[in-house]
CSV table of C-alpha atoms and ligand atoms in Angstrom, one decimal:
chain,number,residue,atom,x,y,z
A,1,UNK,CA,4.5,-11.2,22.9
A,2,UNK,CA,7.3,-11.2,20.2
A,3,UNK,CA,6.1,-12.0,16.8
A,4,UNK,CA,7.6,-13.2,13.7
A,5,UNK,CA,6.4,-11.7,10.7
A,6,UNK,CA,6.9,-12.7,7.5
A,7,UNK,CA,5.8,-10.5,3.9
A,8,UNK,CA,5.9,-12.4,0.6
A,9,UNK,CA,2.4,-10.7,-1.3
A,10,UNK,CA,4.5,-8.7,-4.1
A,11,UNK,CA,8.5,-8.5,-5.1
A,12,UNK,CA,9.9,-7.8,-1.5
A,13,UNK,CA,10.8,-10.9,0.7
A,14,UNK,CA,10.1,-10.2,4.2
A,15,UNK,CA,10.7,-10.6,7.4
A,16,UNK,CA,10.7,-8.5,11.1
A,17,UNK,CA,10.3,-9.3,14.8
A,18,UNK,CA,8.1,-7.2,16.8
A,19,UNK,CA,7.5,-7.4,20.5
A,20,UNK,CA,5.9,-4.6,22.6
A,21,UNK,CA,8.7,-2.4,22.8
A,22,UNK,CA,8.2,-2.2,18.5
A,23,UNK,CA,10.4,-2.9,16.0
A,24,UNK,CA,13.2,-5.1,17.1
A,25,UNK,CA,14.4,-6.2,13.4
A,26,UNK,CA,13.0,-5.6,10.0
A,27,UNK,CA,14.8,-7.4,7.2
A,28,UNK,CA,14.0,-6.4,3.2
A,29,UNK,CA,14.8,-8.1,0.3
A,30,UNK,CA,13.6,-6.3,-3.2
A,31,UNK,CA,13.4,-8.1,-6.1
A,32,UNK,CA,15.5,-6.1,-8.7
A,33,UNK,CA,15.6,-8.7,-11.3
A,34,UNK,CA,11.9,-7.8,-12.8
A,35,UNK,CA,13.0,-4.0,-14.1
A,36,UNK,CA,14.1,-6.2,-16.9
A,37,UNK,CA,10.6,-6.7,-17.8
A,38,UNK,CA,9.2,-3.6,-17.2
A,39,UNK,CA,7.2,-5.5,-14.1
A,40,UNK,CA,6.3,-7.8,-11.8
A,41,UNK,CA,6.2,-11.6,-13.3
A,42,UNK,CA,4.7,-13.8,-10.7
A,43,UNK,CA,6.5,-16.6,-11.5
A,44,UNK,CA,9.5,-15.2,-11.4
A,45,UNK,CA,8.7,-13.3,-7.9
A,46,UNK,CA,7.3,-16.8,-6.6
A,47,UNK,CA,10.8,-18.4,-7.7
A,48,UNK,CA,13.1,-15.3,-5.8
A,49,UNK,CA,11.1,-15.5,-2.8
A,50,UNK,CA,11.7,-19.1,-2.5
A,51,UNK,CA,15.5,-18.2,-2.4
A,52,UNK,CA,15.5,-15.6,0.2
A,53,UNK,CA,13.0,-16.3,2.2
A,54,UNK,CA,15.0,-18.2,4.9
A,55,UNK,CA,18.1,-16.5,5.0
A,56,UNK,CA,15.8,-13.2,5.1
A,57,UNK,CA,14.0,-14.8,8.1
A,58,UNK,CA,17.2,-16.2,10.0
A,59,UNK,CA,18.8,-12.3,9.7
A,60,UNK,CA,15.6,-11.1,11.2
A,61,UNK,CA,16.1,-13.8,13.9
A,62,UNK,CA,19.7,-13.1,14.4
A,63,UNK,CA,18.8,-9.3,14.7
A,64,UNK,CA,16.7,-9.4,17.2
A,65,UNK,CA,18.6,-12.0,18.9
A,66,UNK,CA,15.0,-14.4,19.1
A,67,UNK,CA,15.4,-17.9,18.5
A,68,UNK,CA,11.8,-18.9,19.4
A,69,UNK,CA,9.4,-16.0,18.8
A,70,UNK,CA,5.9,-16.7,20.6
A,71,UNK,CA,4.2,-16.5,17.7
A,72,UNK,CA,4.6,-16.4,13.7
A,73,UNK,CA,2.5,-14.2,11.4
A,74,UNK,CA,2.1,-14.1,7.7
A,75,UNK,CA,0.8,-12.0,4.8
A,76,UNK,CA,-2.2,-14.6,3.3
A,77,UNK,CA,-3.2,-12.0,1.0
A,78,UNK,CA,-4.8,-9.6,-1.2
A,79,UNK,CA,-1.6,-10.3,-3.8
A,80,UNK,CA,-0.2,-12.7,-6.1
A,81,UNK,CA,-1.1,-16.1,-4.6
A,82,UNK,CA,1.9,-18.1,-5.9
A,83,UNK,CA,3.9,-15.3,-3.9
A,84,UNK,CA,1.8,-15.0,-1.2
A,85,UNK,CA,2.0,-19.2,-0.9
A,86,UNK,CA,5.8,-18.8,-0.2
A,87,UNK,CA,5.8,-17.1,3.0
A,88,UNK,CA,2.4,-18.6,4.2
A,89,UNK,CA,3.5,-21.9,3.5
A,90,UNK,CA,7.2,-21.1,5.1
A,91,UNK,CA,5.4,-19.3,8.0
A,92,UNK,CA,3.3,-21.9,8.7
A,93,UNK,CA,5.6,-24.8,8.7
A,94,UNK,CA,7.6,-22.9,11.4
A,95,UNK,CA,4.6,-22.1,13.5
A,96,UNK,CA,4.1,-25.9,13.1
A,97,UNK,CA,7.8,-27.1,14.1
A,98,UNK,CA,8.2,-24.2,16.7
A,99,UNK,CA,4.4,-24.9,18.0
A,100,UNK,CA,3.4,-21.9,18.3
A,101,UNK,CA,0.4,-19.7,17.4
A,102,UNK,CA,0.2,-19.1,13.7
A,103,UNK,CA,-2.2,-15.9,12.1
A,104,UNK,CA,-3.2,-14.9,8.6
A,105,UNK,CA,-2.1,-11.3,8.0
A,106,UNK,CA,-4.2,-9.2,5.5
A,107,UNK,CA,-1.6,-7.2,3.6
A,108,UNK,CA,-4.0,-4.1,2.9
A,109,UNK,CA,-4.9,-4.0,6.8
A,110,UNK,CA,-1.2,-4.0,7.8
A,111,UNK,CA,-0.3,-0.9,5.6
A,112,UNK,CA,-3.6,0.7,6.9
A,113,UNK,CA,-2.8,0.0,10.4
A,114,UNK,CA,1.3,0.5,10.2
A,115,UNK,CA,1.2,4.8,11.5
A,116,UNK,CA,0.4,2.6,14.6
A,117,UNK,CA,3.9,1.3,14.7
A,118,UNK,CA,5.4,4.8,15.5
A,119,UNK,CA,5.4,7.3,18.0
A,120,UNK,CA,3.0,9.3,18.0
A,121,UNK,CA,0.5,7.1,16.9
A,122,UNK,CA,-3.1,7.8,15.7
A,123,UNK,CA,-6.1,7.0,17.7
A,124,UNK,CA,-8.7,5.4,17.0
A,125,UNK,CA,-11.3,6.1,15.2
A,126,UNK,CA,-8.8,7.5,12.3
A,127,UNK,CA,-8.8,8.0,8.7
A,128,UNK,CA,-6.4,5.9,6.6
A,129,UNK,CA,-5.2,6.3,3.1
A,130,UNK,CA,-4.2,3.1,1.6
A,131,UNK,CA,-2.2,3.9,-1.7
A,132,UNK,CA,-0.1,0.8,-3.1
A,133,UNK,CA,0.8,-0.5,-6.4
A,134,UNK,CA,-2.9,-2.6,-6.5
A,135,UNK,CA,-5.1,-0.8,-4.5
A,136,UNK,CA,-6.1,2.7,-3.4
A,137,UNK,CA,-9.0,3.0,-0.9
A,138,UNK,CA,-9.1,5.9,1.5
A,139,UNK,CA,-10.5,3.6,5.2
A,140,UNK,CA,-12.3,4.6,8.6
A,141,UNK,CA,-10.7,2.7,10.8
A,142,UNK,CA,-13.2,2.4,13.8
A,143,UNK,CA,-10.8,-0.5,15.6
A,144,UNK,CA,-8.7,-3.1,15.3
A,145,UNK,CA,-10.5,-5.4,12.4
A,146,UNK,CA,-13.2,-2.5,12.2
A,147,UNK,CA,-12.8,-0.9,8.9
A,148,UNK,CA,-15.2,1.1,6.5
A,149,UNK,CA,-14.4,2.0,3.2
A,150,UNK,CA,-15.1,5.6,2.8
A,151,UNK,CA,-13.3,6.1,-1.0
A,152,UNK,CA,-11.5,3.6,-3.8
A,153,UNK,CA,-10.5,3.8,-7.2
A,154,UNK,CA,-12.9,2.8,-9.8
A,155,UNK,CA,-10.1,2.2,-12.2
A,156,UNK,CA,-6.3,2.1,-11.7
A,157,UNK,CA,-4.6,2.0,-8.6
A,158,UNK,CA,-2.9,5.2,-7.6
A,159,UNK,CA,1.0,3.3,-8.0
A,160,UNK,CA,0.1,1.4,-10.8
A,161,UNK,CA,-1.1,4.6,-12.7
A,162,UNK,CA,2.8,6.0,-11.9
A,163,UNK,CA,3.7,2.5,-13.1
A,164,UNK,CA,2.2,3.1,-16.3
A,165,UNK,CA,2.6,6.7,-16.7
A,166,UNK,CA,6.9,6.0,-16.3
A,167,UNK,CA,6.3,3.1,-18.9
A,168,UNK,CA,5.0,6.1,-21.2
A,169,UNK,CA,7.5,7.9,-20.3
A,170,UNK,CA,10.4,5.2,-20.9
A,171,UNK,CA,11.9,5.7,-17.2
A,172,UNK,CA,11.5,1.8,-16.3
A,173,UNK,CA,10.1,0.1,-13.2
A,174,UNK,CA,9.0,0.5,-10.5
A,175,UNK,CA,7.8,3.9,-11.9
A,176,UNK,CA,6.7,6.0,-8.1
A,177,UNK,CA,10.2,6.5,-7.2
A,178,UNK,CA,11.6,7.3,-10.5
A,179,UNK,CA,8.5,10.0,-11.5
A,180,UNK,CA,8.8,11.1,-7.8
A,181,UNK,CA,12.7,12.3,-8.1
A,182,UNK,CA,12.0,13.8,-11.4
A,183,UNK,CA,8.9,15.4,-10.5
A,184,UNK,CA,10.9,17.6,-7.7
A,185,UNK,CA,13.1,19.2,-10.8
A,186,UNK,CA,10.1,20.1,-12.8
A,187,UNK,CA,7.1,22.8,-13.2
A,188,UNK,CA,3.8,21.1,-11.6
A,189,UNK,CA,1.7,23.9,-13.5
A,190,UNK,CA,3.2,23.4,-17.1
A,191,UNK,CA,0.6,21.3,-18.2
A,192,UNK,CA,-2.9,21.5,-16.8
A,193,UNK,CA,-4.1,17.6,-16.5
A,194,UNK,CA,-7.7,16.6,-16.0
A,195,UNK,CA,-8.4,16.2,-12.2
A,196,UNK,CA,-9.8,13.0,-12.0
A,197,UNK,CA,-12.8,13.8,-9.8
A,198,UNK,CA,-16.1,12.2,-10.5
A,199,UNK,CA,-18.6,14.5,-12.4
A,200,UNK,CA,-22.0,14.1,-12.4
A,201,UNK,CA,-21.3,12.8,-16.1
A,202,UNK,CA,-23.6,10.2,-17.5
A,203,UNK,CA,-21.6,6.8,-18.4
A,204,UNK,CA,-19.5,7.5,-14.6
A,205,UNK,CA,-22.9,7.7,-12.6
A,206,UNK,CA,-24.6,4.7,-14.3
A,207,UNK,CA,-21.4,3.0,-13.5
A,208,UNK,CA,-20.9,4.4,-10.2
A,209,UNK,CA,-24.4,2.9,-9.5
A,210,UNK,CA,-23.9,-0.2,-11.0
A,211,UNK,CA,-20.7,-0.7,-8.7
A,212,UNK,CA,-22.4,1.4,-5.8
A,213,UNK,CA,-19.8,3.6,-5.3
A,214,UNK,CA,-19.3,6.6,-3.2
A,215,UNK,CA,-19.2,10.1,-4.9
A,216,UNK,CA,-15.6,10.0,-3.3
A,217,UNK,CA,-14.3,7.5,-5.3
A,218,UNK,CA,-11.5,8.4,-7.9
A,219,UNK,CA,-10.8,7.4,-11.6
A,220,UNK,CA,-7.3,7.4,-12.8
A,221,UNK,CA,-7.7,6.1,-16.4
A,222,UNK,CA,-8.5,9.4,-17.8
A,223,UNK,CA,-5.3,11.2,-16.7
A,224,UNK,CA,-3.1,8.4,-17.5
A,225,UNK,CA,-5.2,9.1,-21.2
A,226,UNK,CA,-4.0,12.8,-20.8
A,227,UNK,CA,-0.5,12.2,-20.2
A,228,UNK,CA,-0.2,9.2,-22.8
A,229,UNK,CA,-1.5,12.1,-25.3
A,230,UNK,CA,0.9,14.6,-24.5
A,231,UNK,CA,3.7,11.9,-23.9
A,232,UNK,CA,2.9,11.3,-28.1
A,233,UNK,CA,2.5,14.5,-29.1
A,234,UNK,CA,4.6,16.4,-31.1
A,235,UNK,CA,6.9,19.7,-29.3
A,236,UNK,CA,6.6,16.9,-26.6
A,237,UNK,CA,7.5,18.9,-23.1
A,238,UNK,CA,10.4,18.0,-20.4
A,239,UNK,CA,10.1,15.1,-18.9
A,240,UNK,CA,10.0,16.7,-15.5
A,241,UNK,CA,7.1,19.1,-16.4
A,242,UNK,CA,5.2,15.9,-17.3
A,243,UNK,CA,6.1,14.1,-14.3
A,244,UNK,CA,5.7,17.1,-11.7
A,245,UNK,CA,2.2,18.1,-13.3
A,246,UNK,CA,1.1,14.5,-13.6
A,247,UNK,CA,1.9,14.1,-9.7
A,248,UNK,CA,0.1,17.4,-8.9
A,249,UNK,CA,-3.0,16.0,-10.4
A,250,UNK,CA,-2.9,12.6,-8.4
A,251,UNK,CA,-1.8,14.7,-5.2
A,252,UNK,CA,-4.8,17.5,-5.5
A,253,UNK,CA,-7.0,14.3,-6.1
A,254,UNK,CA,-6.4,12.6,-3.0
A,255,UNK,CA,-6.3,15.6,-0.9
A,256,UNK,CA,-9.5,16.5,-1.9
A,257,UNK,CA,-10.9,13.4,-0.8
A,258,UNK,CA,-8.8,13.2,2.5
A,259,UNK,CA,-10.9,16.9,3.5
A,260,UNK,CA,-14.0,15.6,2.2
A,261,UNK,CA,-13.7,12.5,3.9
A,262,UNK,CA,-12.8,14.5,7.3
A,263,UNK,CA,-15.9,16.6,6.9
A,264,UNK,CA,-18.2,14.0,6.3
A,265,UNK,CA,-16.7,11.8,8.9
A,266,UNK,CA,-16.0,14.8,11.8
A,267,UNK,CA,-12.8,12.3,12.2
A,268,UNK,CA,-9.3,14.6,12.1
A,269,UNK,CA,-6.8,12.0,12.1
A,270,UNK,CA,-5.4,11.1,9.0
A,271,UNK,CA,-2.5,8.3,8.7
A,272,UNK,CA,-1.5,6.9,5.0
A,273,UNK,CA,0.5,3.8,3.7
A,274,UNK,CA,1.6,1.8,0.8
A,275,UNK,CA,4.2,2.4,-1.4
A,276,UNK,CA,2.6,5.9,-3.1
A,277,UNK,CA,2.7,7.1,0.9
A,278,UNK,CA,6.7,7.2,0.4
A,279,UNK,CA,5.9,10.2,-2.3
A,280,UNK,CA,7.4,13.4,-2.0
A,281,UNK,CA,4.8,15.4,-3.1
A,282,UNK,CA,2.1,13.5,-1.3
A,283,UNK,CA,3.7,13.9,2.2
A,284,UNK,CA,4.5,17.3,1.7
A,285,UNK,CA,1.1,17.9,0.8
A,286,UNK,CA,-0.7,15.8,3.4
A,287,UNK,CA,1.5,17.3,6.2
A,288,UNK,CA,-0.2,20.9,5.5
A,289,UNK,CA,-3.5,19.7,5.7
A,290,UNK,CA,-5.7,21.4,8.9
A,291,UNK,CA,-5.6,17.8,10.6
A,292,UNK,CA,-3.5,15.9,12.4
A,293,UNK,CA,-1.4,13.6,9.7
A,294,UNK,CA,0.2,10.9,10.7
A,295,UNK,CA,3.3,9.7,7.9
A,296,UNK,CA,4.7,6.4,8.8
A,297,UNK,CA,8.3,6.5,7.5
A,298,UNK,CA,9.4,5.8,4.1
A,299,UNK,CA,10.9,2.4,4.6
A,300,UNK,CA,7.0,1.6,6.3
A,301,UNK,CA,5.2,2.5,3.7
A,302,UNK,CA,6.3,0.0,0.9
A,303,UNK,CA,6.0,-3.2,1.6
A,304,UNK,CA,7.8,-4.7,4.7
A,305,UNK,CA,7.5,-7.2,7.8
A,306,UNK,CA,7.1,-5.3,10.5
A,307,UNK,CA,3.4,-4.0,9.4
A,308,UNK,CA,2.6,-8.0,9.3
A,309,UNK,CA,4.3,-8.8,12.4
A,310,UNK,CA,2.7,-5.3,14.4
A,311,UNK,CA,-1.2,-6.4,12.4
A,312,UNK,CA,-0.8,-9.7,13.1
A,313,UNK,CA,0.5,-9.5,17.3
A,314,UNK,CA,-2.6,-6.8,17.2
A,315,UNK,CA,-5.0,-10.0,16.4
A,316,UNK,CA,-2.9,-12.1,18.5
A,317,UNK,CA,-3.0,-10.2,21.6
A,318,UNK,CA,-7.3,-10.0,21.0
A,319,UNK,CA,-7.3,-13.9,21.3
A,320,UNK,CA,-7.2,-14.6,17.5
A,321,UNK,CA,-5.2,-17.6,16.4
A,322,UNK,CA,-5.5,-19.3,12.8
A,323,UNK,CA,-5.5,-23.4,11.8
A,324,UNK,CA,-2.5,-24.3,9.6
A,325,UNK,CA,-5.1,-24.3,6.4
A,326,UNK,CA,-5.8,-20.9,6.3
A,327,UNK,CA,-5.7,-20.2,2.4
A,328,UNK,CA,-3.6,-17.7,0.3
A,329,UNK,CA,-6.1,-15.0,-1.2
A,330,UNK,CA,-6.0,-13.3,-4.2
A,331,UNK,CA,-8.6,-10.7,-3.0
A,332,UNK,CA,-9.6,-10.2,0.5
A,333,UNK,CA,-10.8,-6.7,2.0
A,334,UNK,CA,-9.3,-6.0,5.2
A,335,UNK,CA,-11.3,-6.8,7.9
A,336,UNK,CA,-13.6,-9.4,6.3
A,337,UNK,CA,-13.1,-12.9,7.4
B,401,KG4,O1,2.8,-1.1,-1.1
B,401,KG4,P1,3.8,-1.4,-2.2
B,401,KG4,O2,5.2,-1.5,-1.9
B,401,KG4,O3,3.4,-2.8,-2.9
B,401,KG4,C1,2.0,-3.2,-3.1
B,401,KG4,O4,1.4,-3.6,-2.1
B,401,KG4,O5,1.5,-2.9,-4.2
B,401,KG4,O6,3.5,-0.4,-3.4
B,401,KG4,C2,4.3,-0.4,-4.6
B,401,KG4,C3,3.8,0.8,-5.5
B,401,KG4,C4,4.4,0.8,-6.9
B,401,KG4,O7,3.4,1.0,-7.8
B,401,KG4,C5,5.5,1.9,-6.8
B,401,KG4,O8,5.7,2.5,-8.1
B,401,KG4,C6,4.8,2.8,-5.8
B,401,KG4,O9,4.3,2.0,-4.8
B,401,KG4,N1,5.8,3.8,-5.2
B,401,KG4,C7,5.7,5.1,-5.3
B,401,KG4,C8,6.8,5.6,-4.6
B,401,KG4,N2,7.5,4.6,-4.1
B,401,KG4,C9,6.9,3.4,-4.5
B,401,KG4,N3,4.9,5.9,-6.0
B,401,KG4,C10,5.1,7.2,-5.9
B,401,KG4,N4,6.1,7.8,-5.3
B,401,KG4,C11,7.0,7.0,-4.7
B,401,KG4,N5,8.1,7.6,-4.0
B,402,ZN,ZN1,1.8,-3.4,-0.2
């Protein structure tokens, strides 16, 4: 079955075929023009999606060399919904003209599921790390739609706290890549940052009850406090020190709750993805873990088609098919309805 899949949640437009040999085109469009404002302006994403989101999906096409695929998918959400409308709305009209099947990707289960795109892939049931510029939630994926949130963040998101943390720093947006390069020229023990794991501290348990949360969720909003205090303080140090020991922090964080989550769950398999899962540090880090790590490559971990083309043929092939109205989410966990 070859699939047309189409990405619009964020500020990349889109686009990839994928049959069961894999990837047979992947076409990506960033949008560079919101650095100006230090980040993402949905209107302004809405309005550059609308440009490129046919020429992006012809190239796809013309790569592969498909002019009919059997069936189009489509990224319906968790993002910005006048974004997300774009492609579903696009997708949906040429599932309509084409008549073909038409599905409603969920964004967060595409990055979770994309290790699956490479070879070798994980088995289920694995562990995945989801770590993306709006969420962070560390999944058990049991099967395909089968997914069990063992960790999230309580606070920030792992990519919006380097976000922020380069907006501190003055180094533009997006901030991952930026801290990541600088990170690798500096000292990640010249500044010994909080470690932002849950303590049995008073206001975080009442509020970890209130939200029912796991004692492996993370908090990020007191390190970005650290380093927004040491970013203002006088004898301020190198940039790179900041970065590098900043990154360590986030890094030891998540490992942490990788192992912890591999103990409690007896599960060894750990895949990641989202645009953190391009870090450096992160992959280096992951790799030496005592498990088996799966690390989709870089260019699959931010956002692209192929995840929403591979997710959506996954739902396809089990006999799921989706009516023309299916809405564009703002929130939507993966594997709910
Ligand atoms: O998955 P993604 O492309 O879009 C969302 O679904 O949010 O993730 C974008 C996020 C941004 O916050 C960006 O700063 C971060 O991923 N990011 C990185 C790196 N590359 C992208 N963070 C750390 N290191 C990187 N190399
Ligand atoms: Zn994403």
């Amino acid at each position: 079955m070859v699939v047309l899949g189409i990405e619009t949640s964020c500020d990349e437009t889109a686009a990839a075929v994928v049959d069961g040999q894999g990837v047979r085109a992947d076409v990506i469009h960033s949008q560079e023009i919101h650095a100006r404002y230090g980040g993402v302006v949905p209107e302004v994403a809405s309005r550059a999606h609308a440009e490129k989101i046919v020429p992006t999906a012809l190239a796809a096409l013309e790569r592969a060399g498909v002019e009919r695929p059997d069936a189009v998918a489509a990224t319906a959400g968790p993002g910005l919904v006048g974004a997300v409308l774009v492609g579903l709305s696009f997708a949906k009209g040429l599932a309509a003209g084409w008549g073909v099947p038409f599905i409603a990707v969920n964004h967060l289960e595409a990055h979770l599921l994309s290790a699956l795109l490479e070879d070798p892939a994980p088995r289920f049931p694995f562990l995945s790390l989801v770590v993306s510029g709006g969420h962070t939630a560390l999944y058990l994926a049991r099967g395909p739609g089968q997914y069990e949130v063992l960790a999230q963040t309580i606070d920030d998101a792992v990519g919006e706290a380097y976000d922020k943390v380069a907006r501190l720093m003055g180094l533009g947006y997006p901030g991952g890549p930026v801290v990541d390069r600088l990170a690798a020229t500096g000292n990640a023990a010249a500044l010994a940052f909080p470690r932002p794991i849950l303590k049995p501290d008073r206001a975080i348990s009442r509020r970890r009850e209130a939200l029912q949360r796991s004692d492996l969720d993370l908090t990020l909003s007191g390190l970005k406090t650290a380093v927004r205090t040491v970013v203002l303080s006088e004898g301020r140090p190198c940039d790179a020190d900041i970065a590098a020991s900043f990154q360590e922090a986030v890094v030891d964080v998540l490992c942490d709750r990788v192992l912890r989550a591999a103990e409690r769950t007896g599960v060894r398999q750990i895949a990641i993805g989202g645009g953190v899962a391009a870090n450096g540090r992160l992959r280096a880090r992951l790799a030496a873990l005592p498990l088996e790590v799966f690390l989709p490559p870089r260019a699959r971990c931010t956002d692209n088609g192929a995840m929403i083309a591979f997710a959506g043929r996954l739902h396809l092939l089990a006999g799921r098919r989706d009516a023309l109205d299916a809405p564009a989410r703002a929130a939507w966990a993966p594997g709910a309805p």
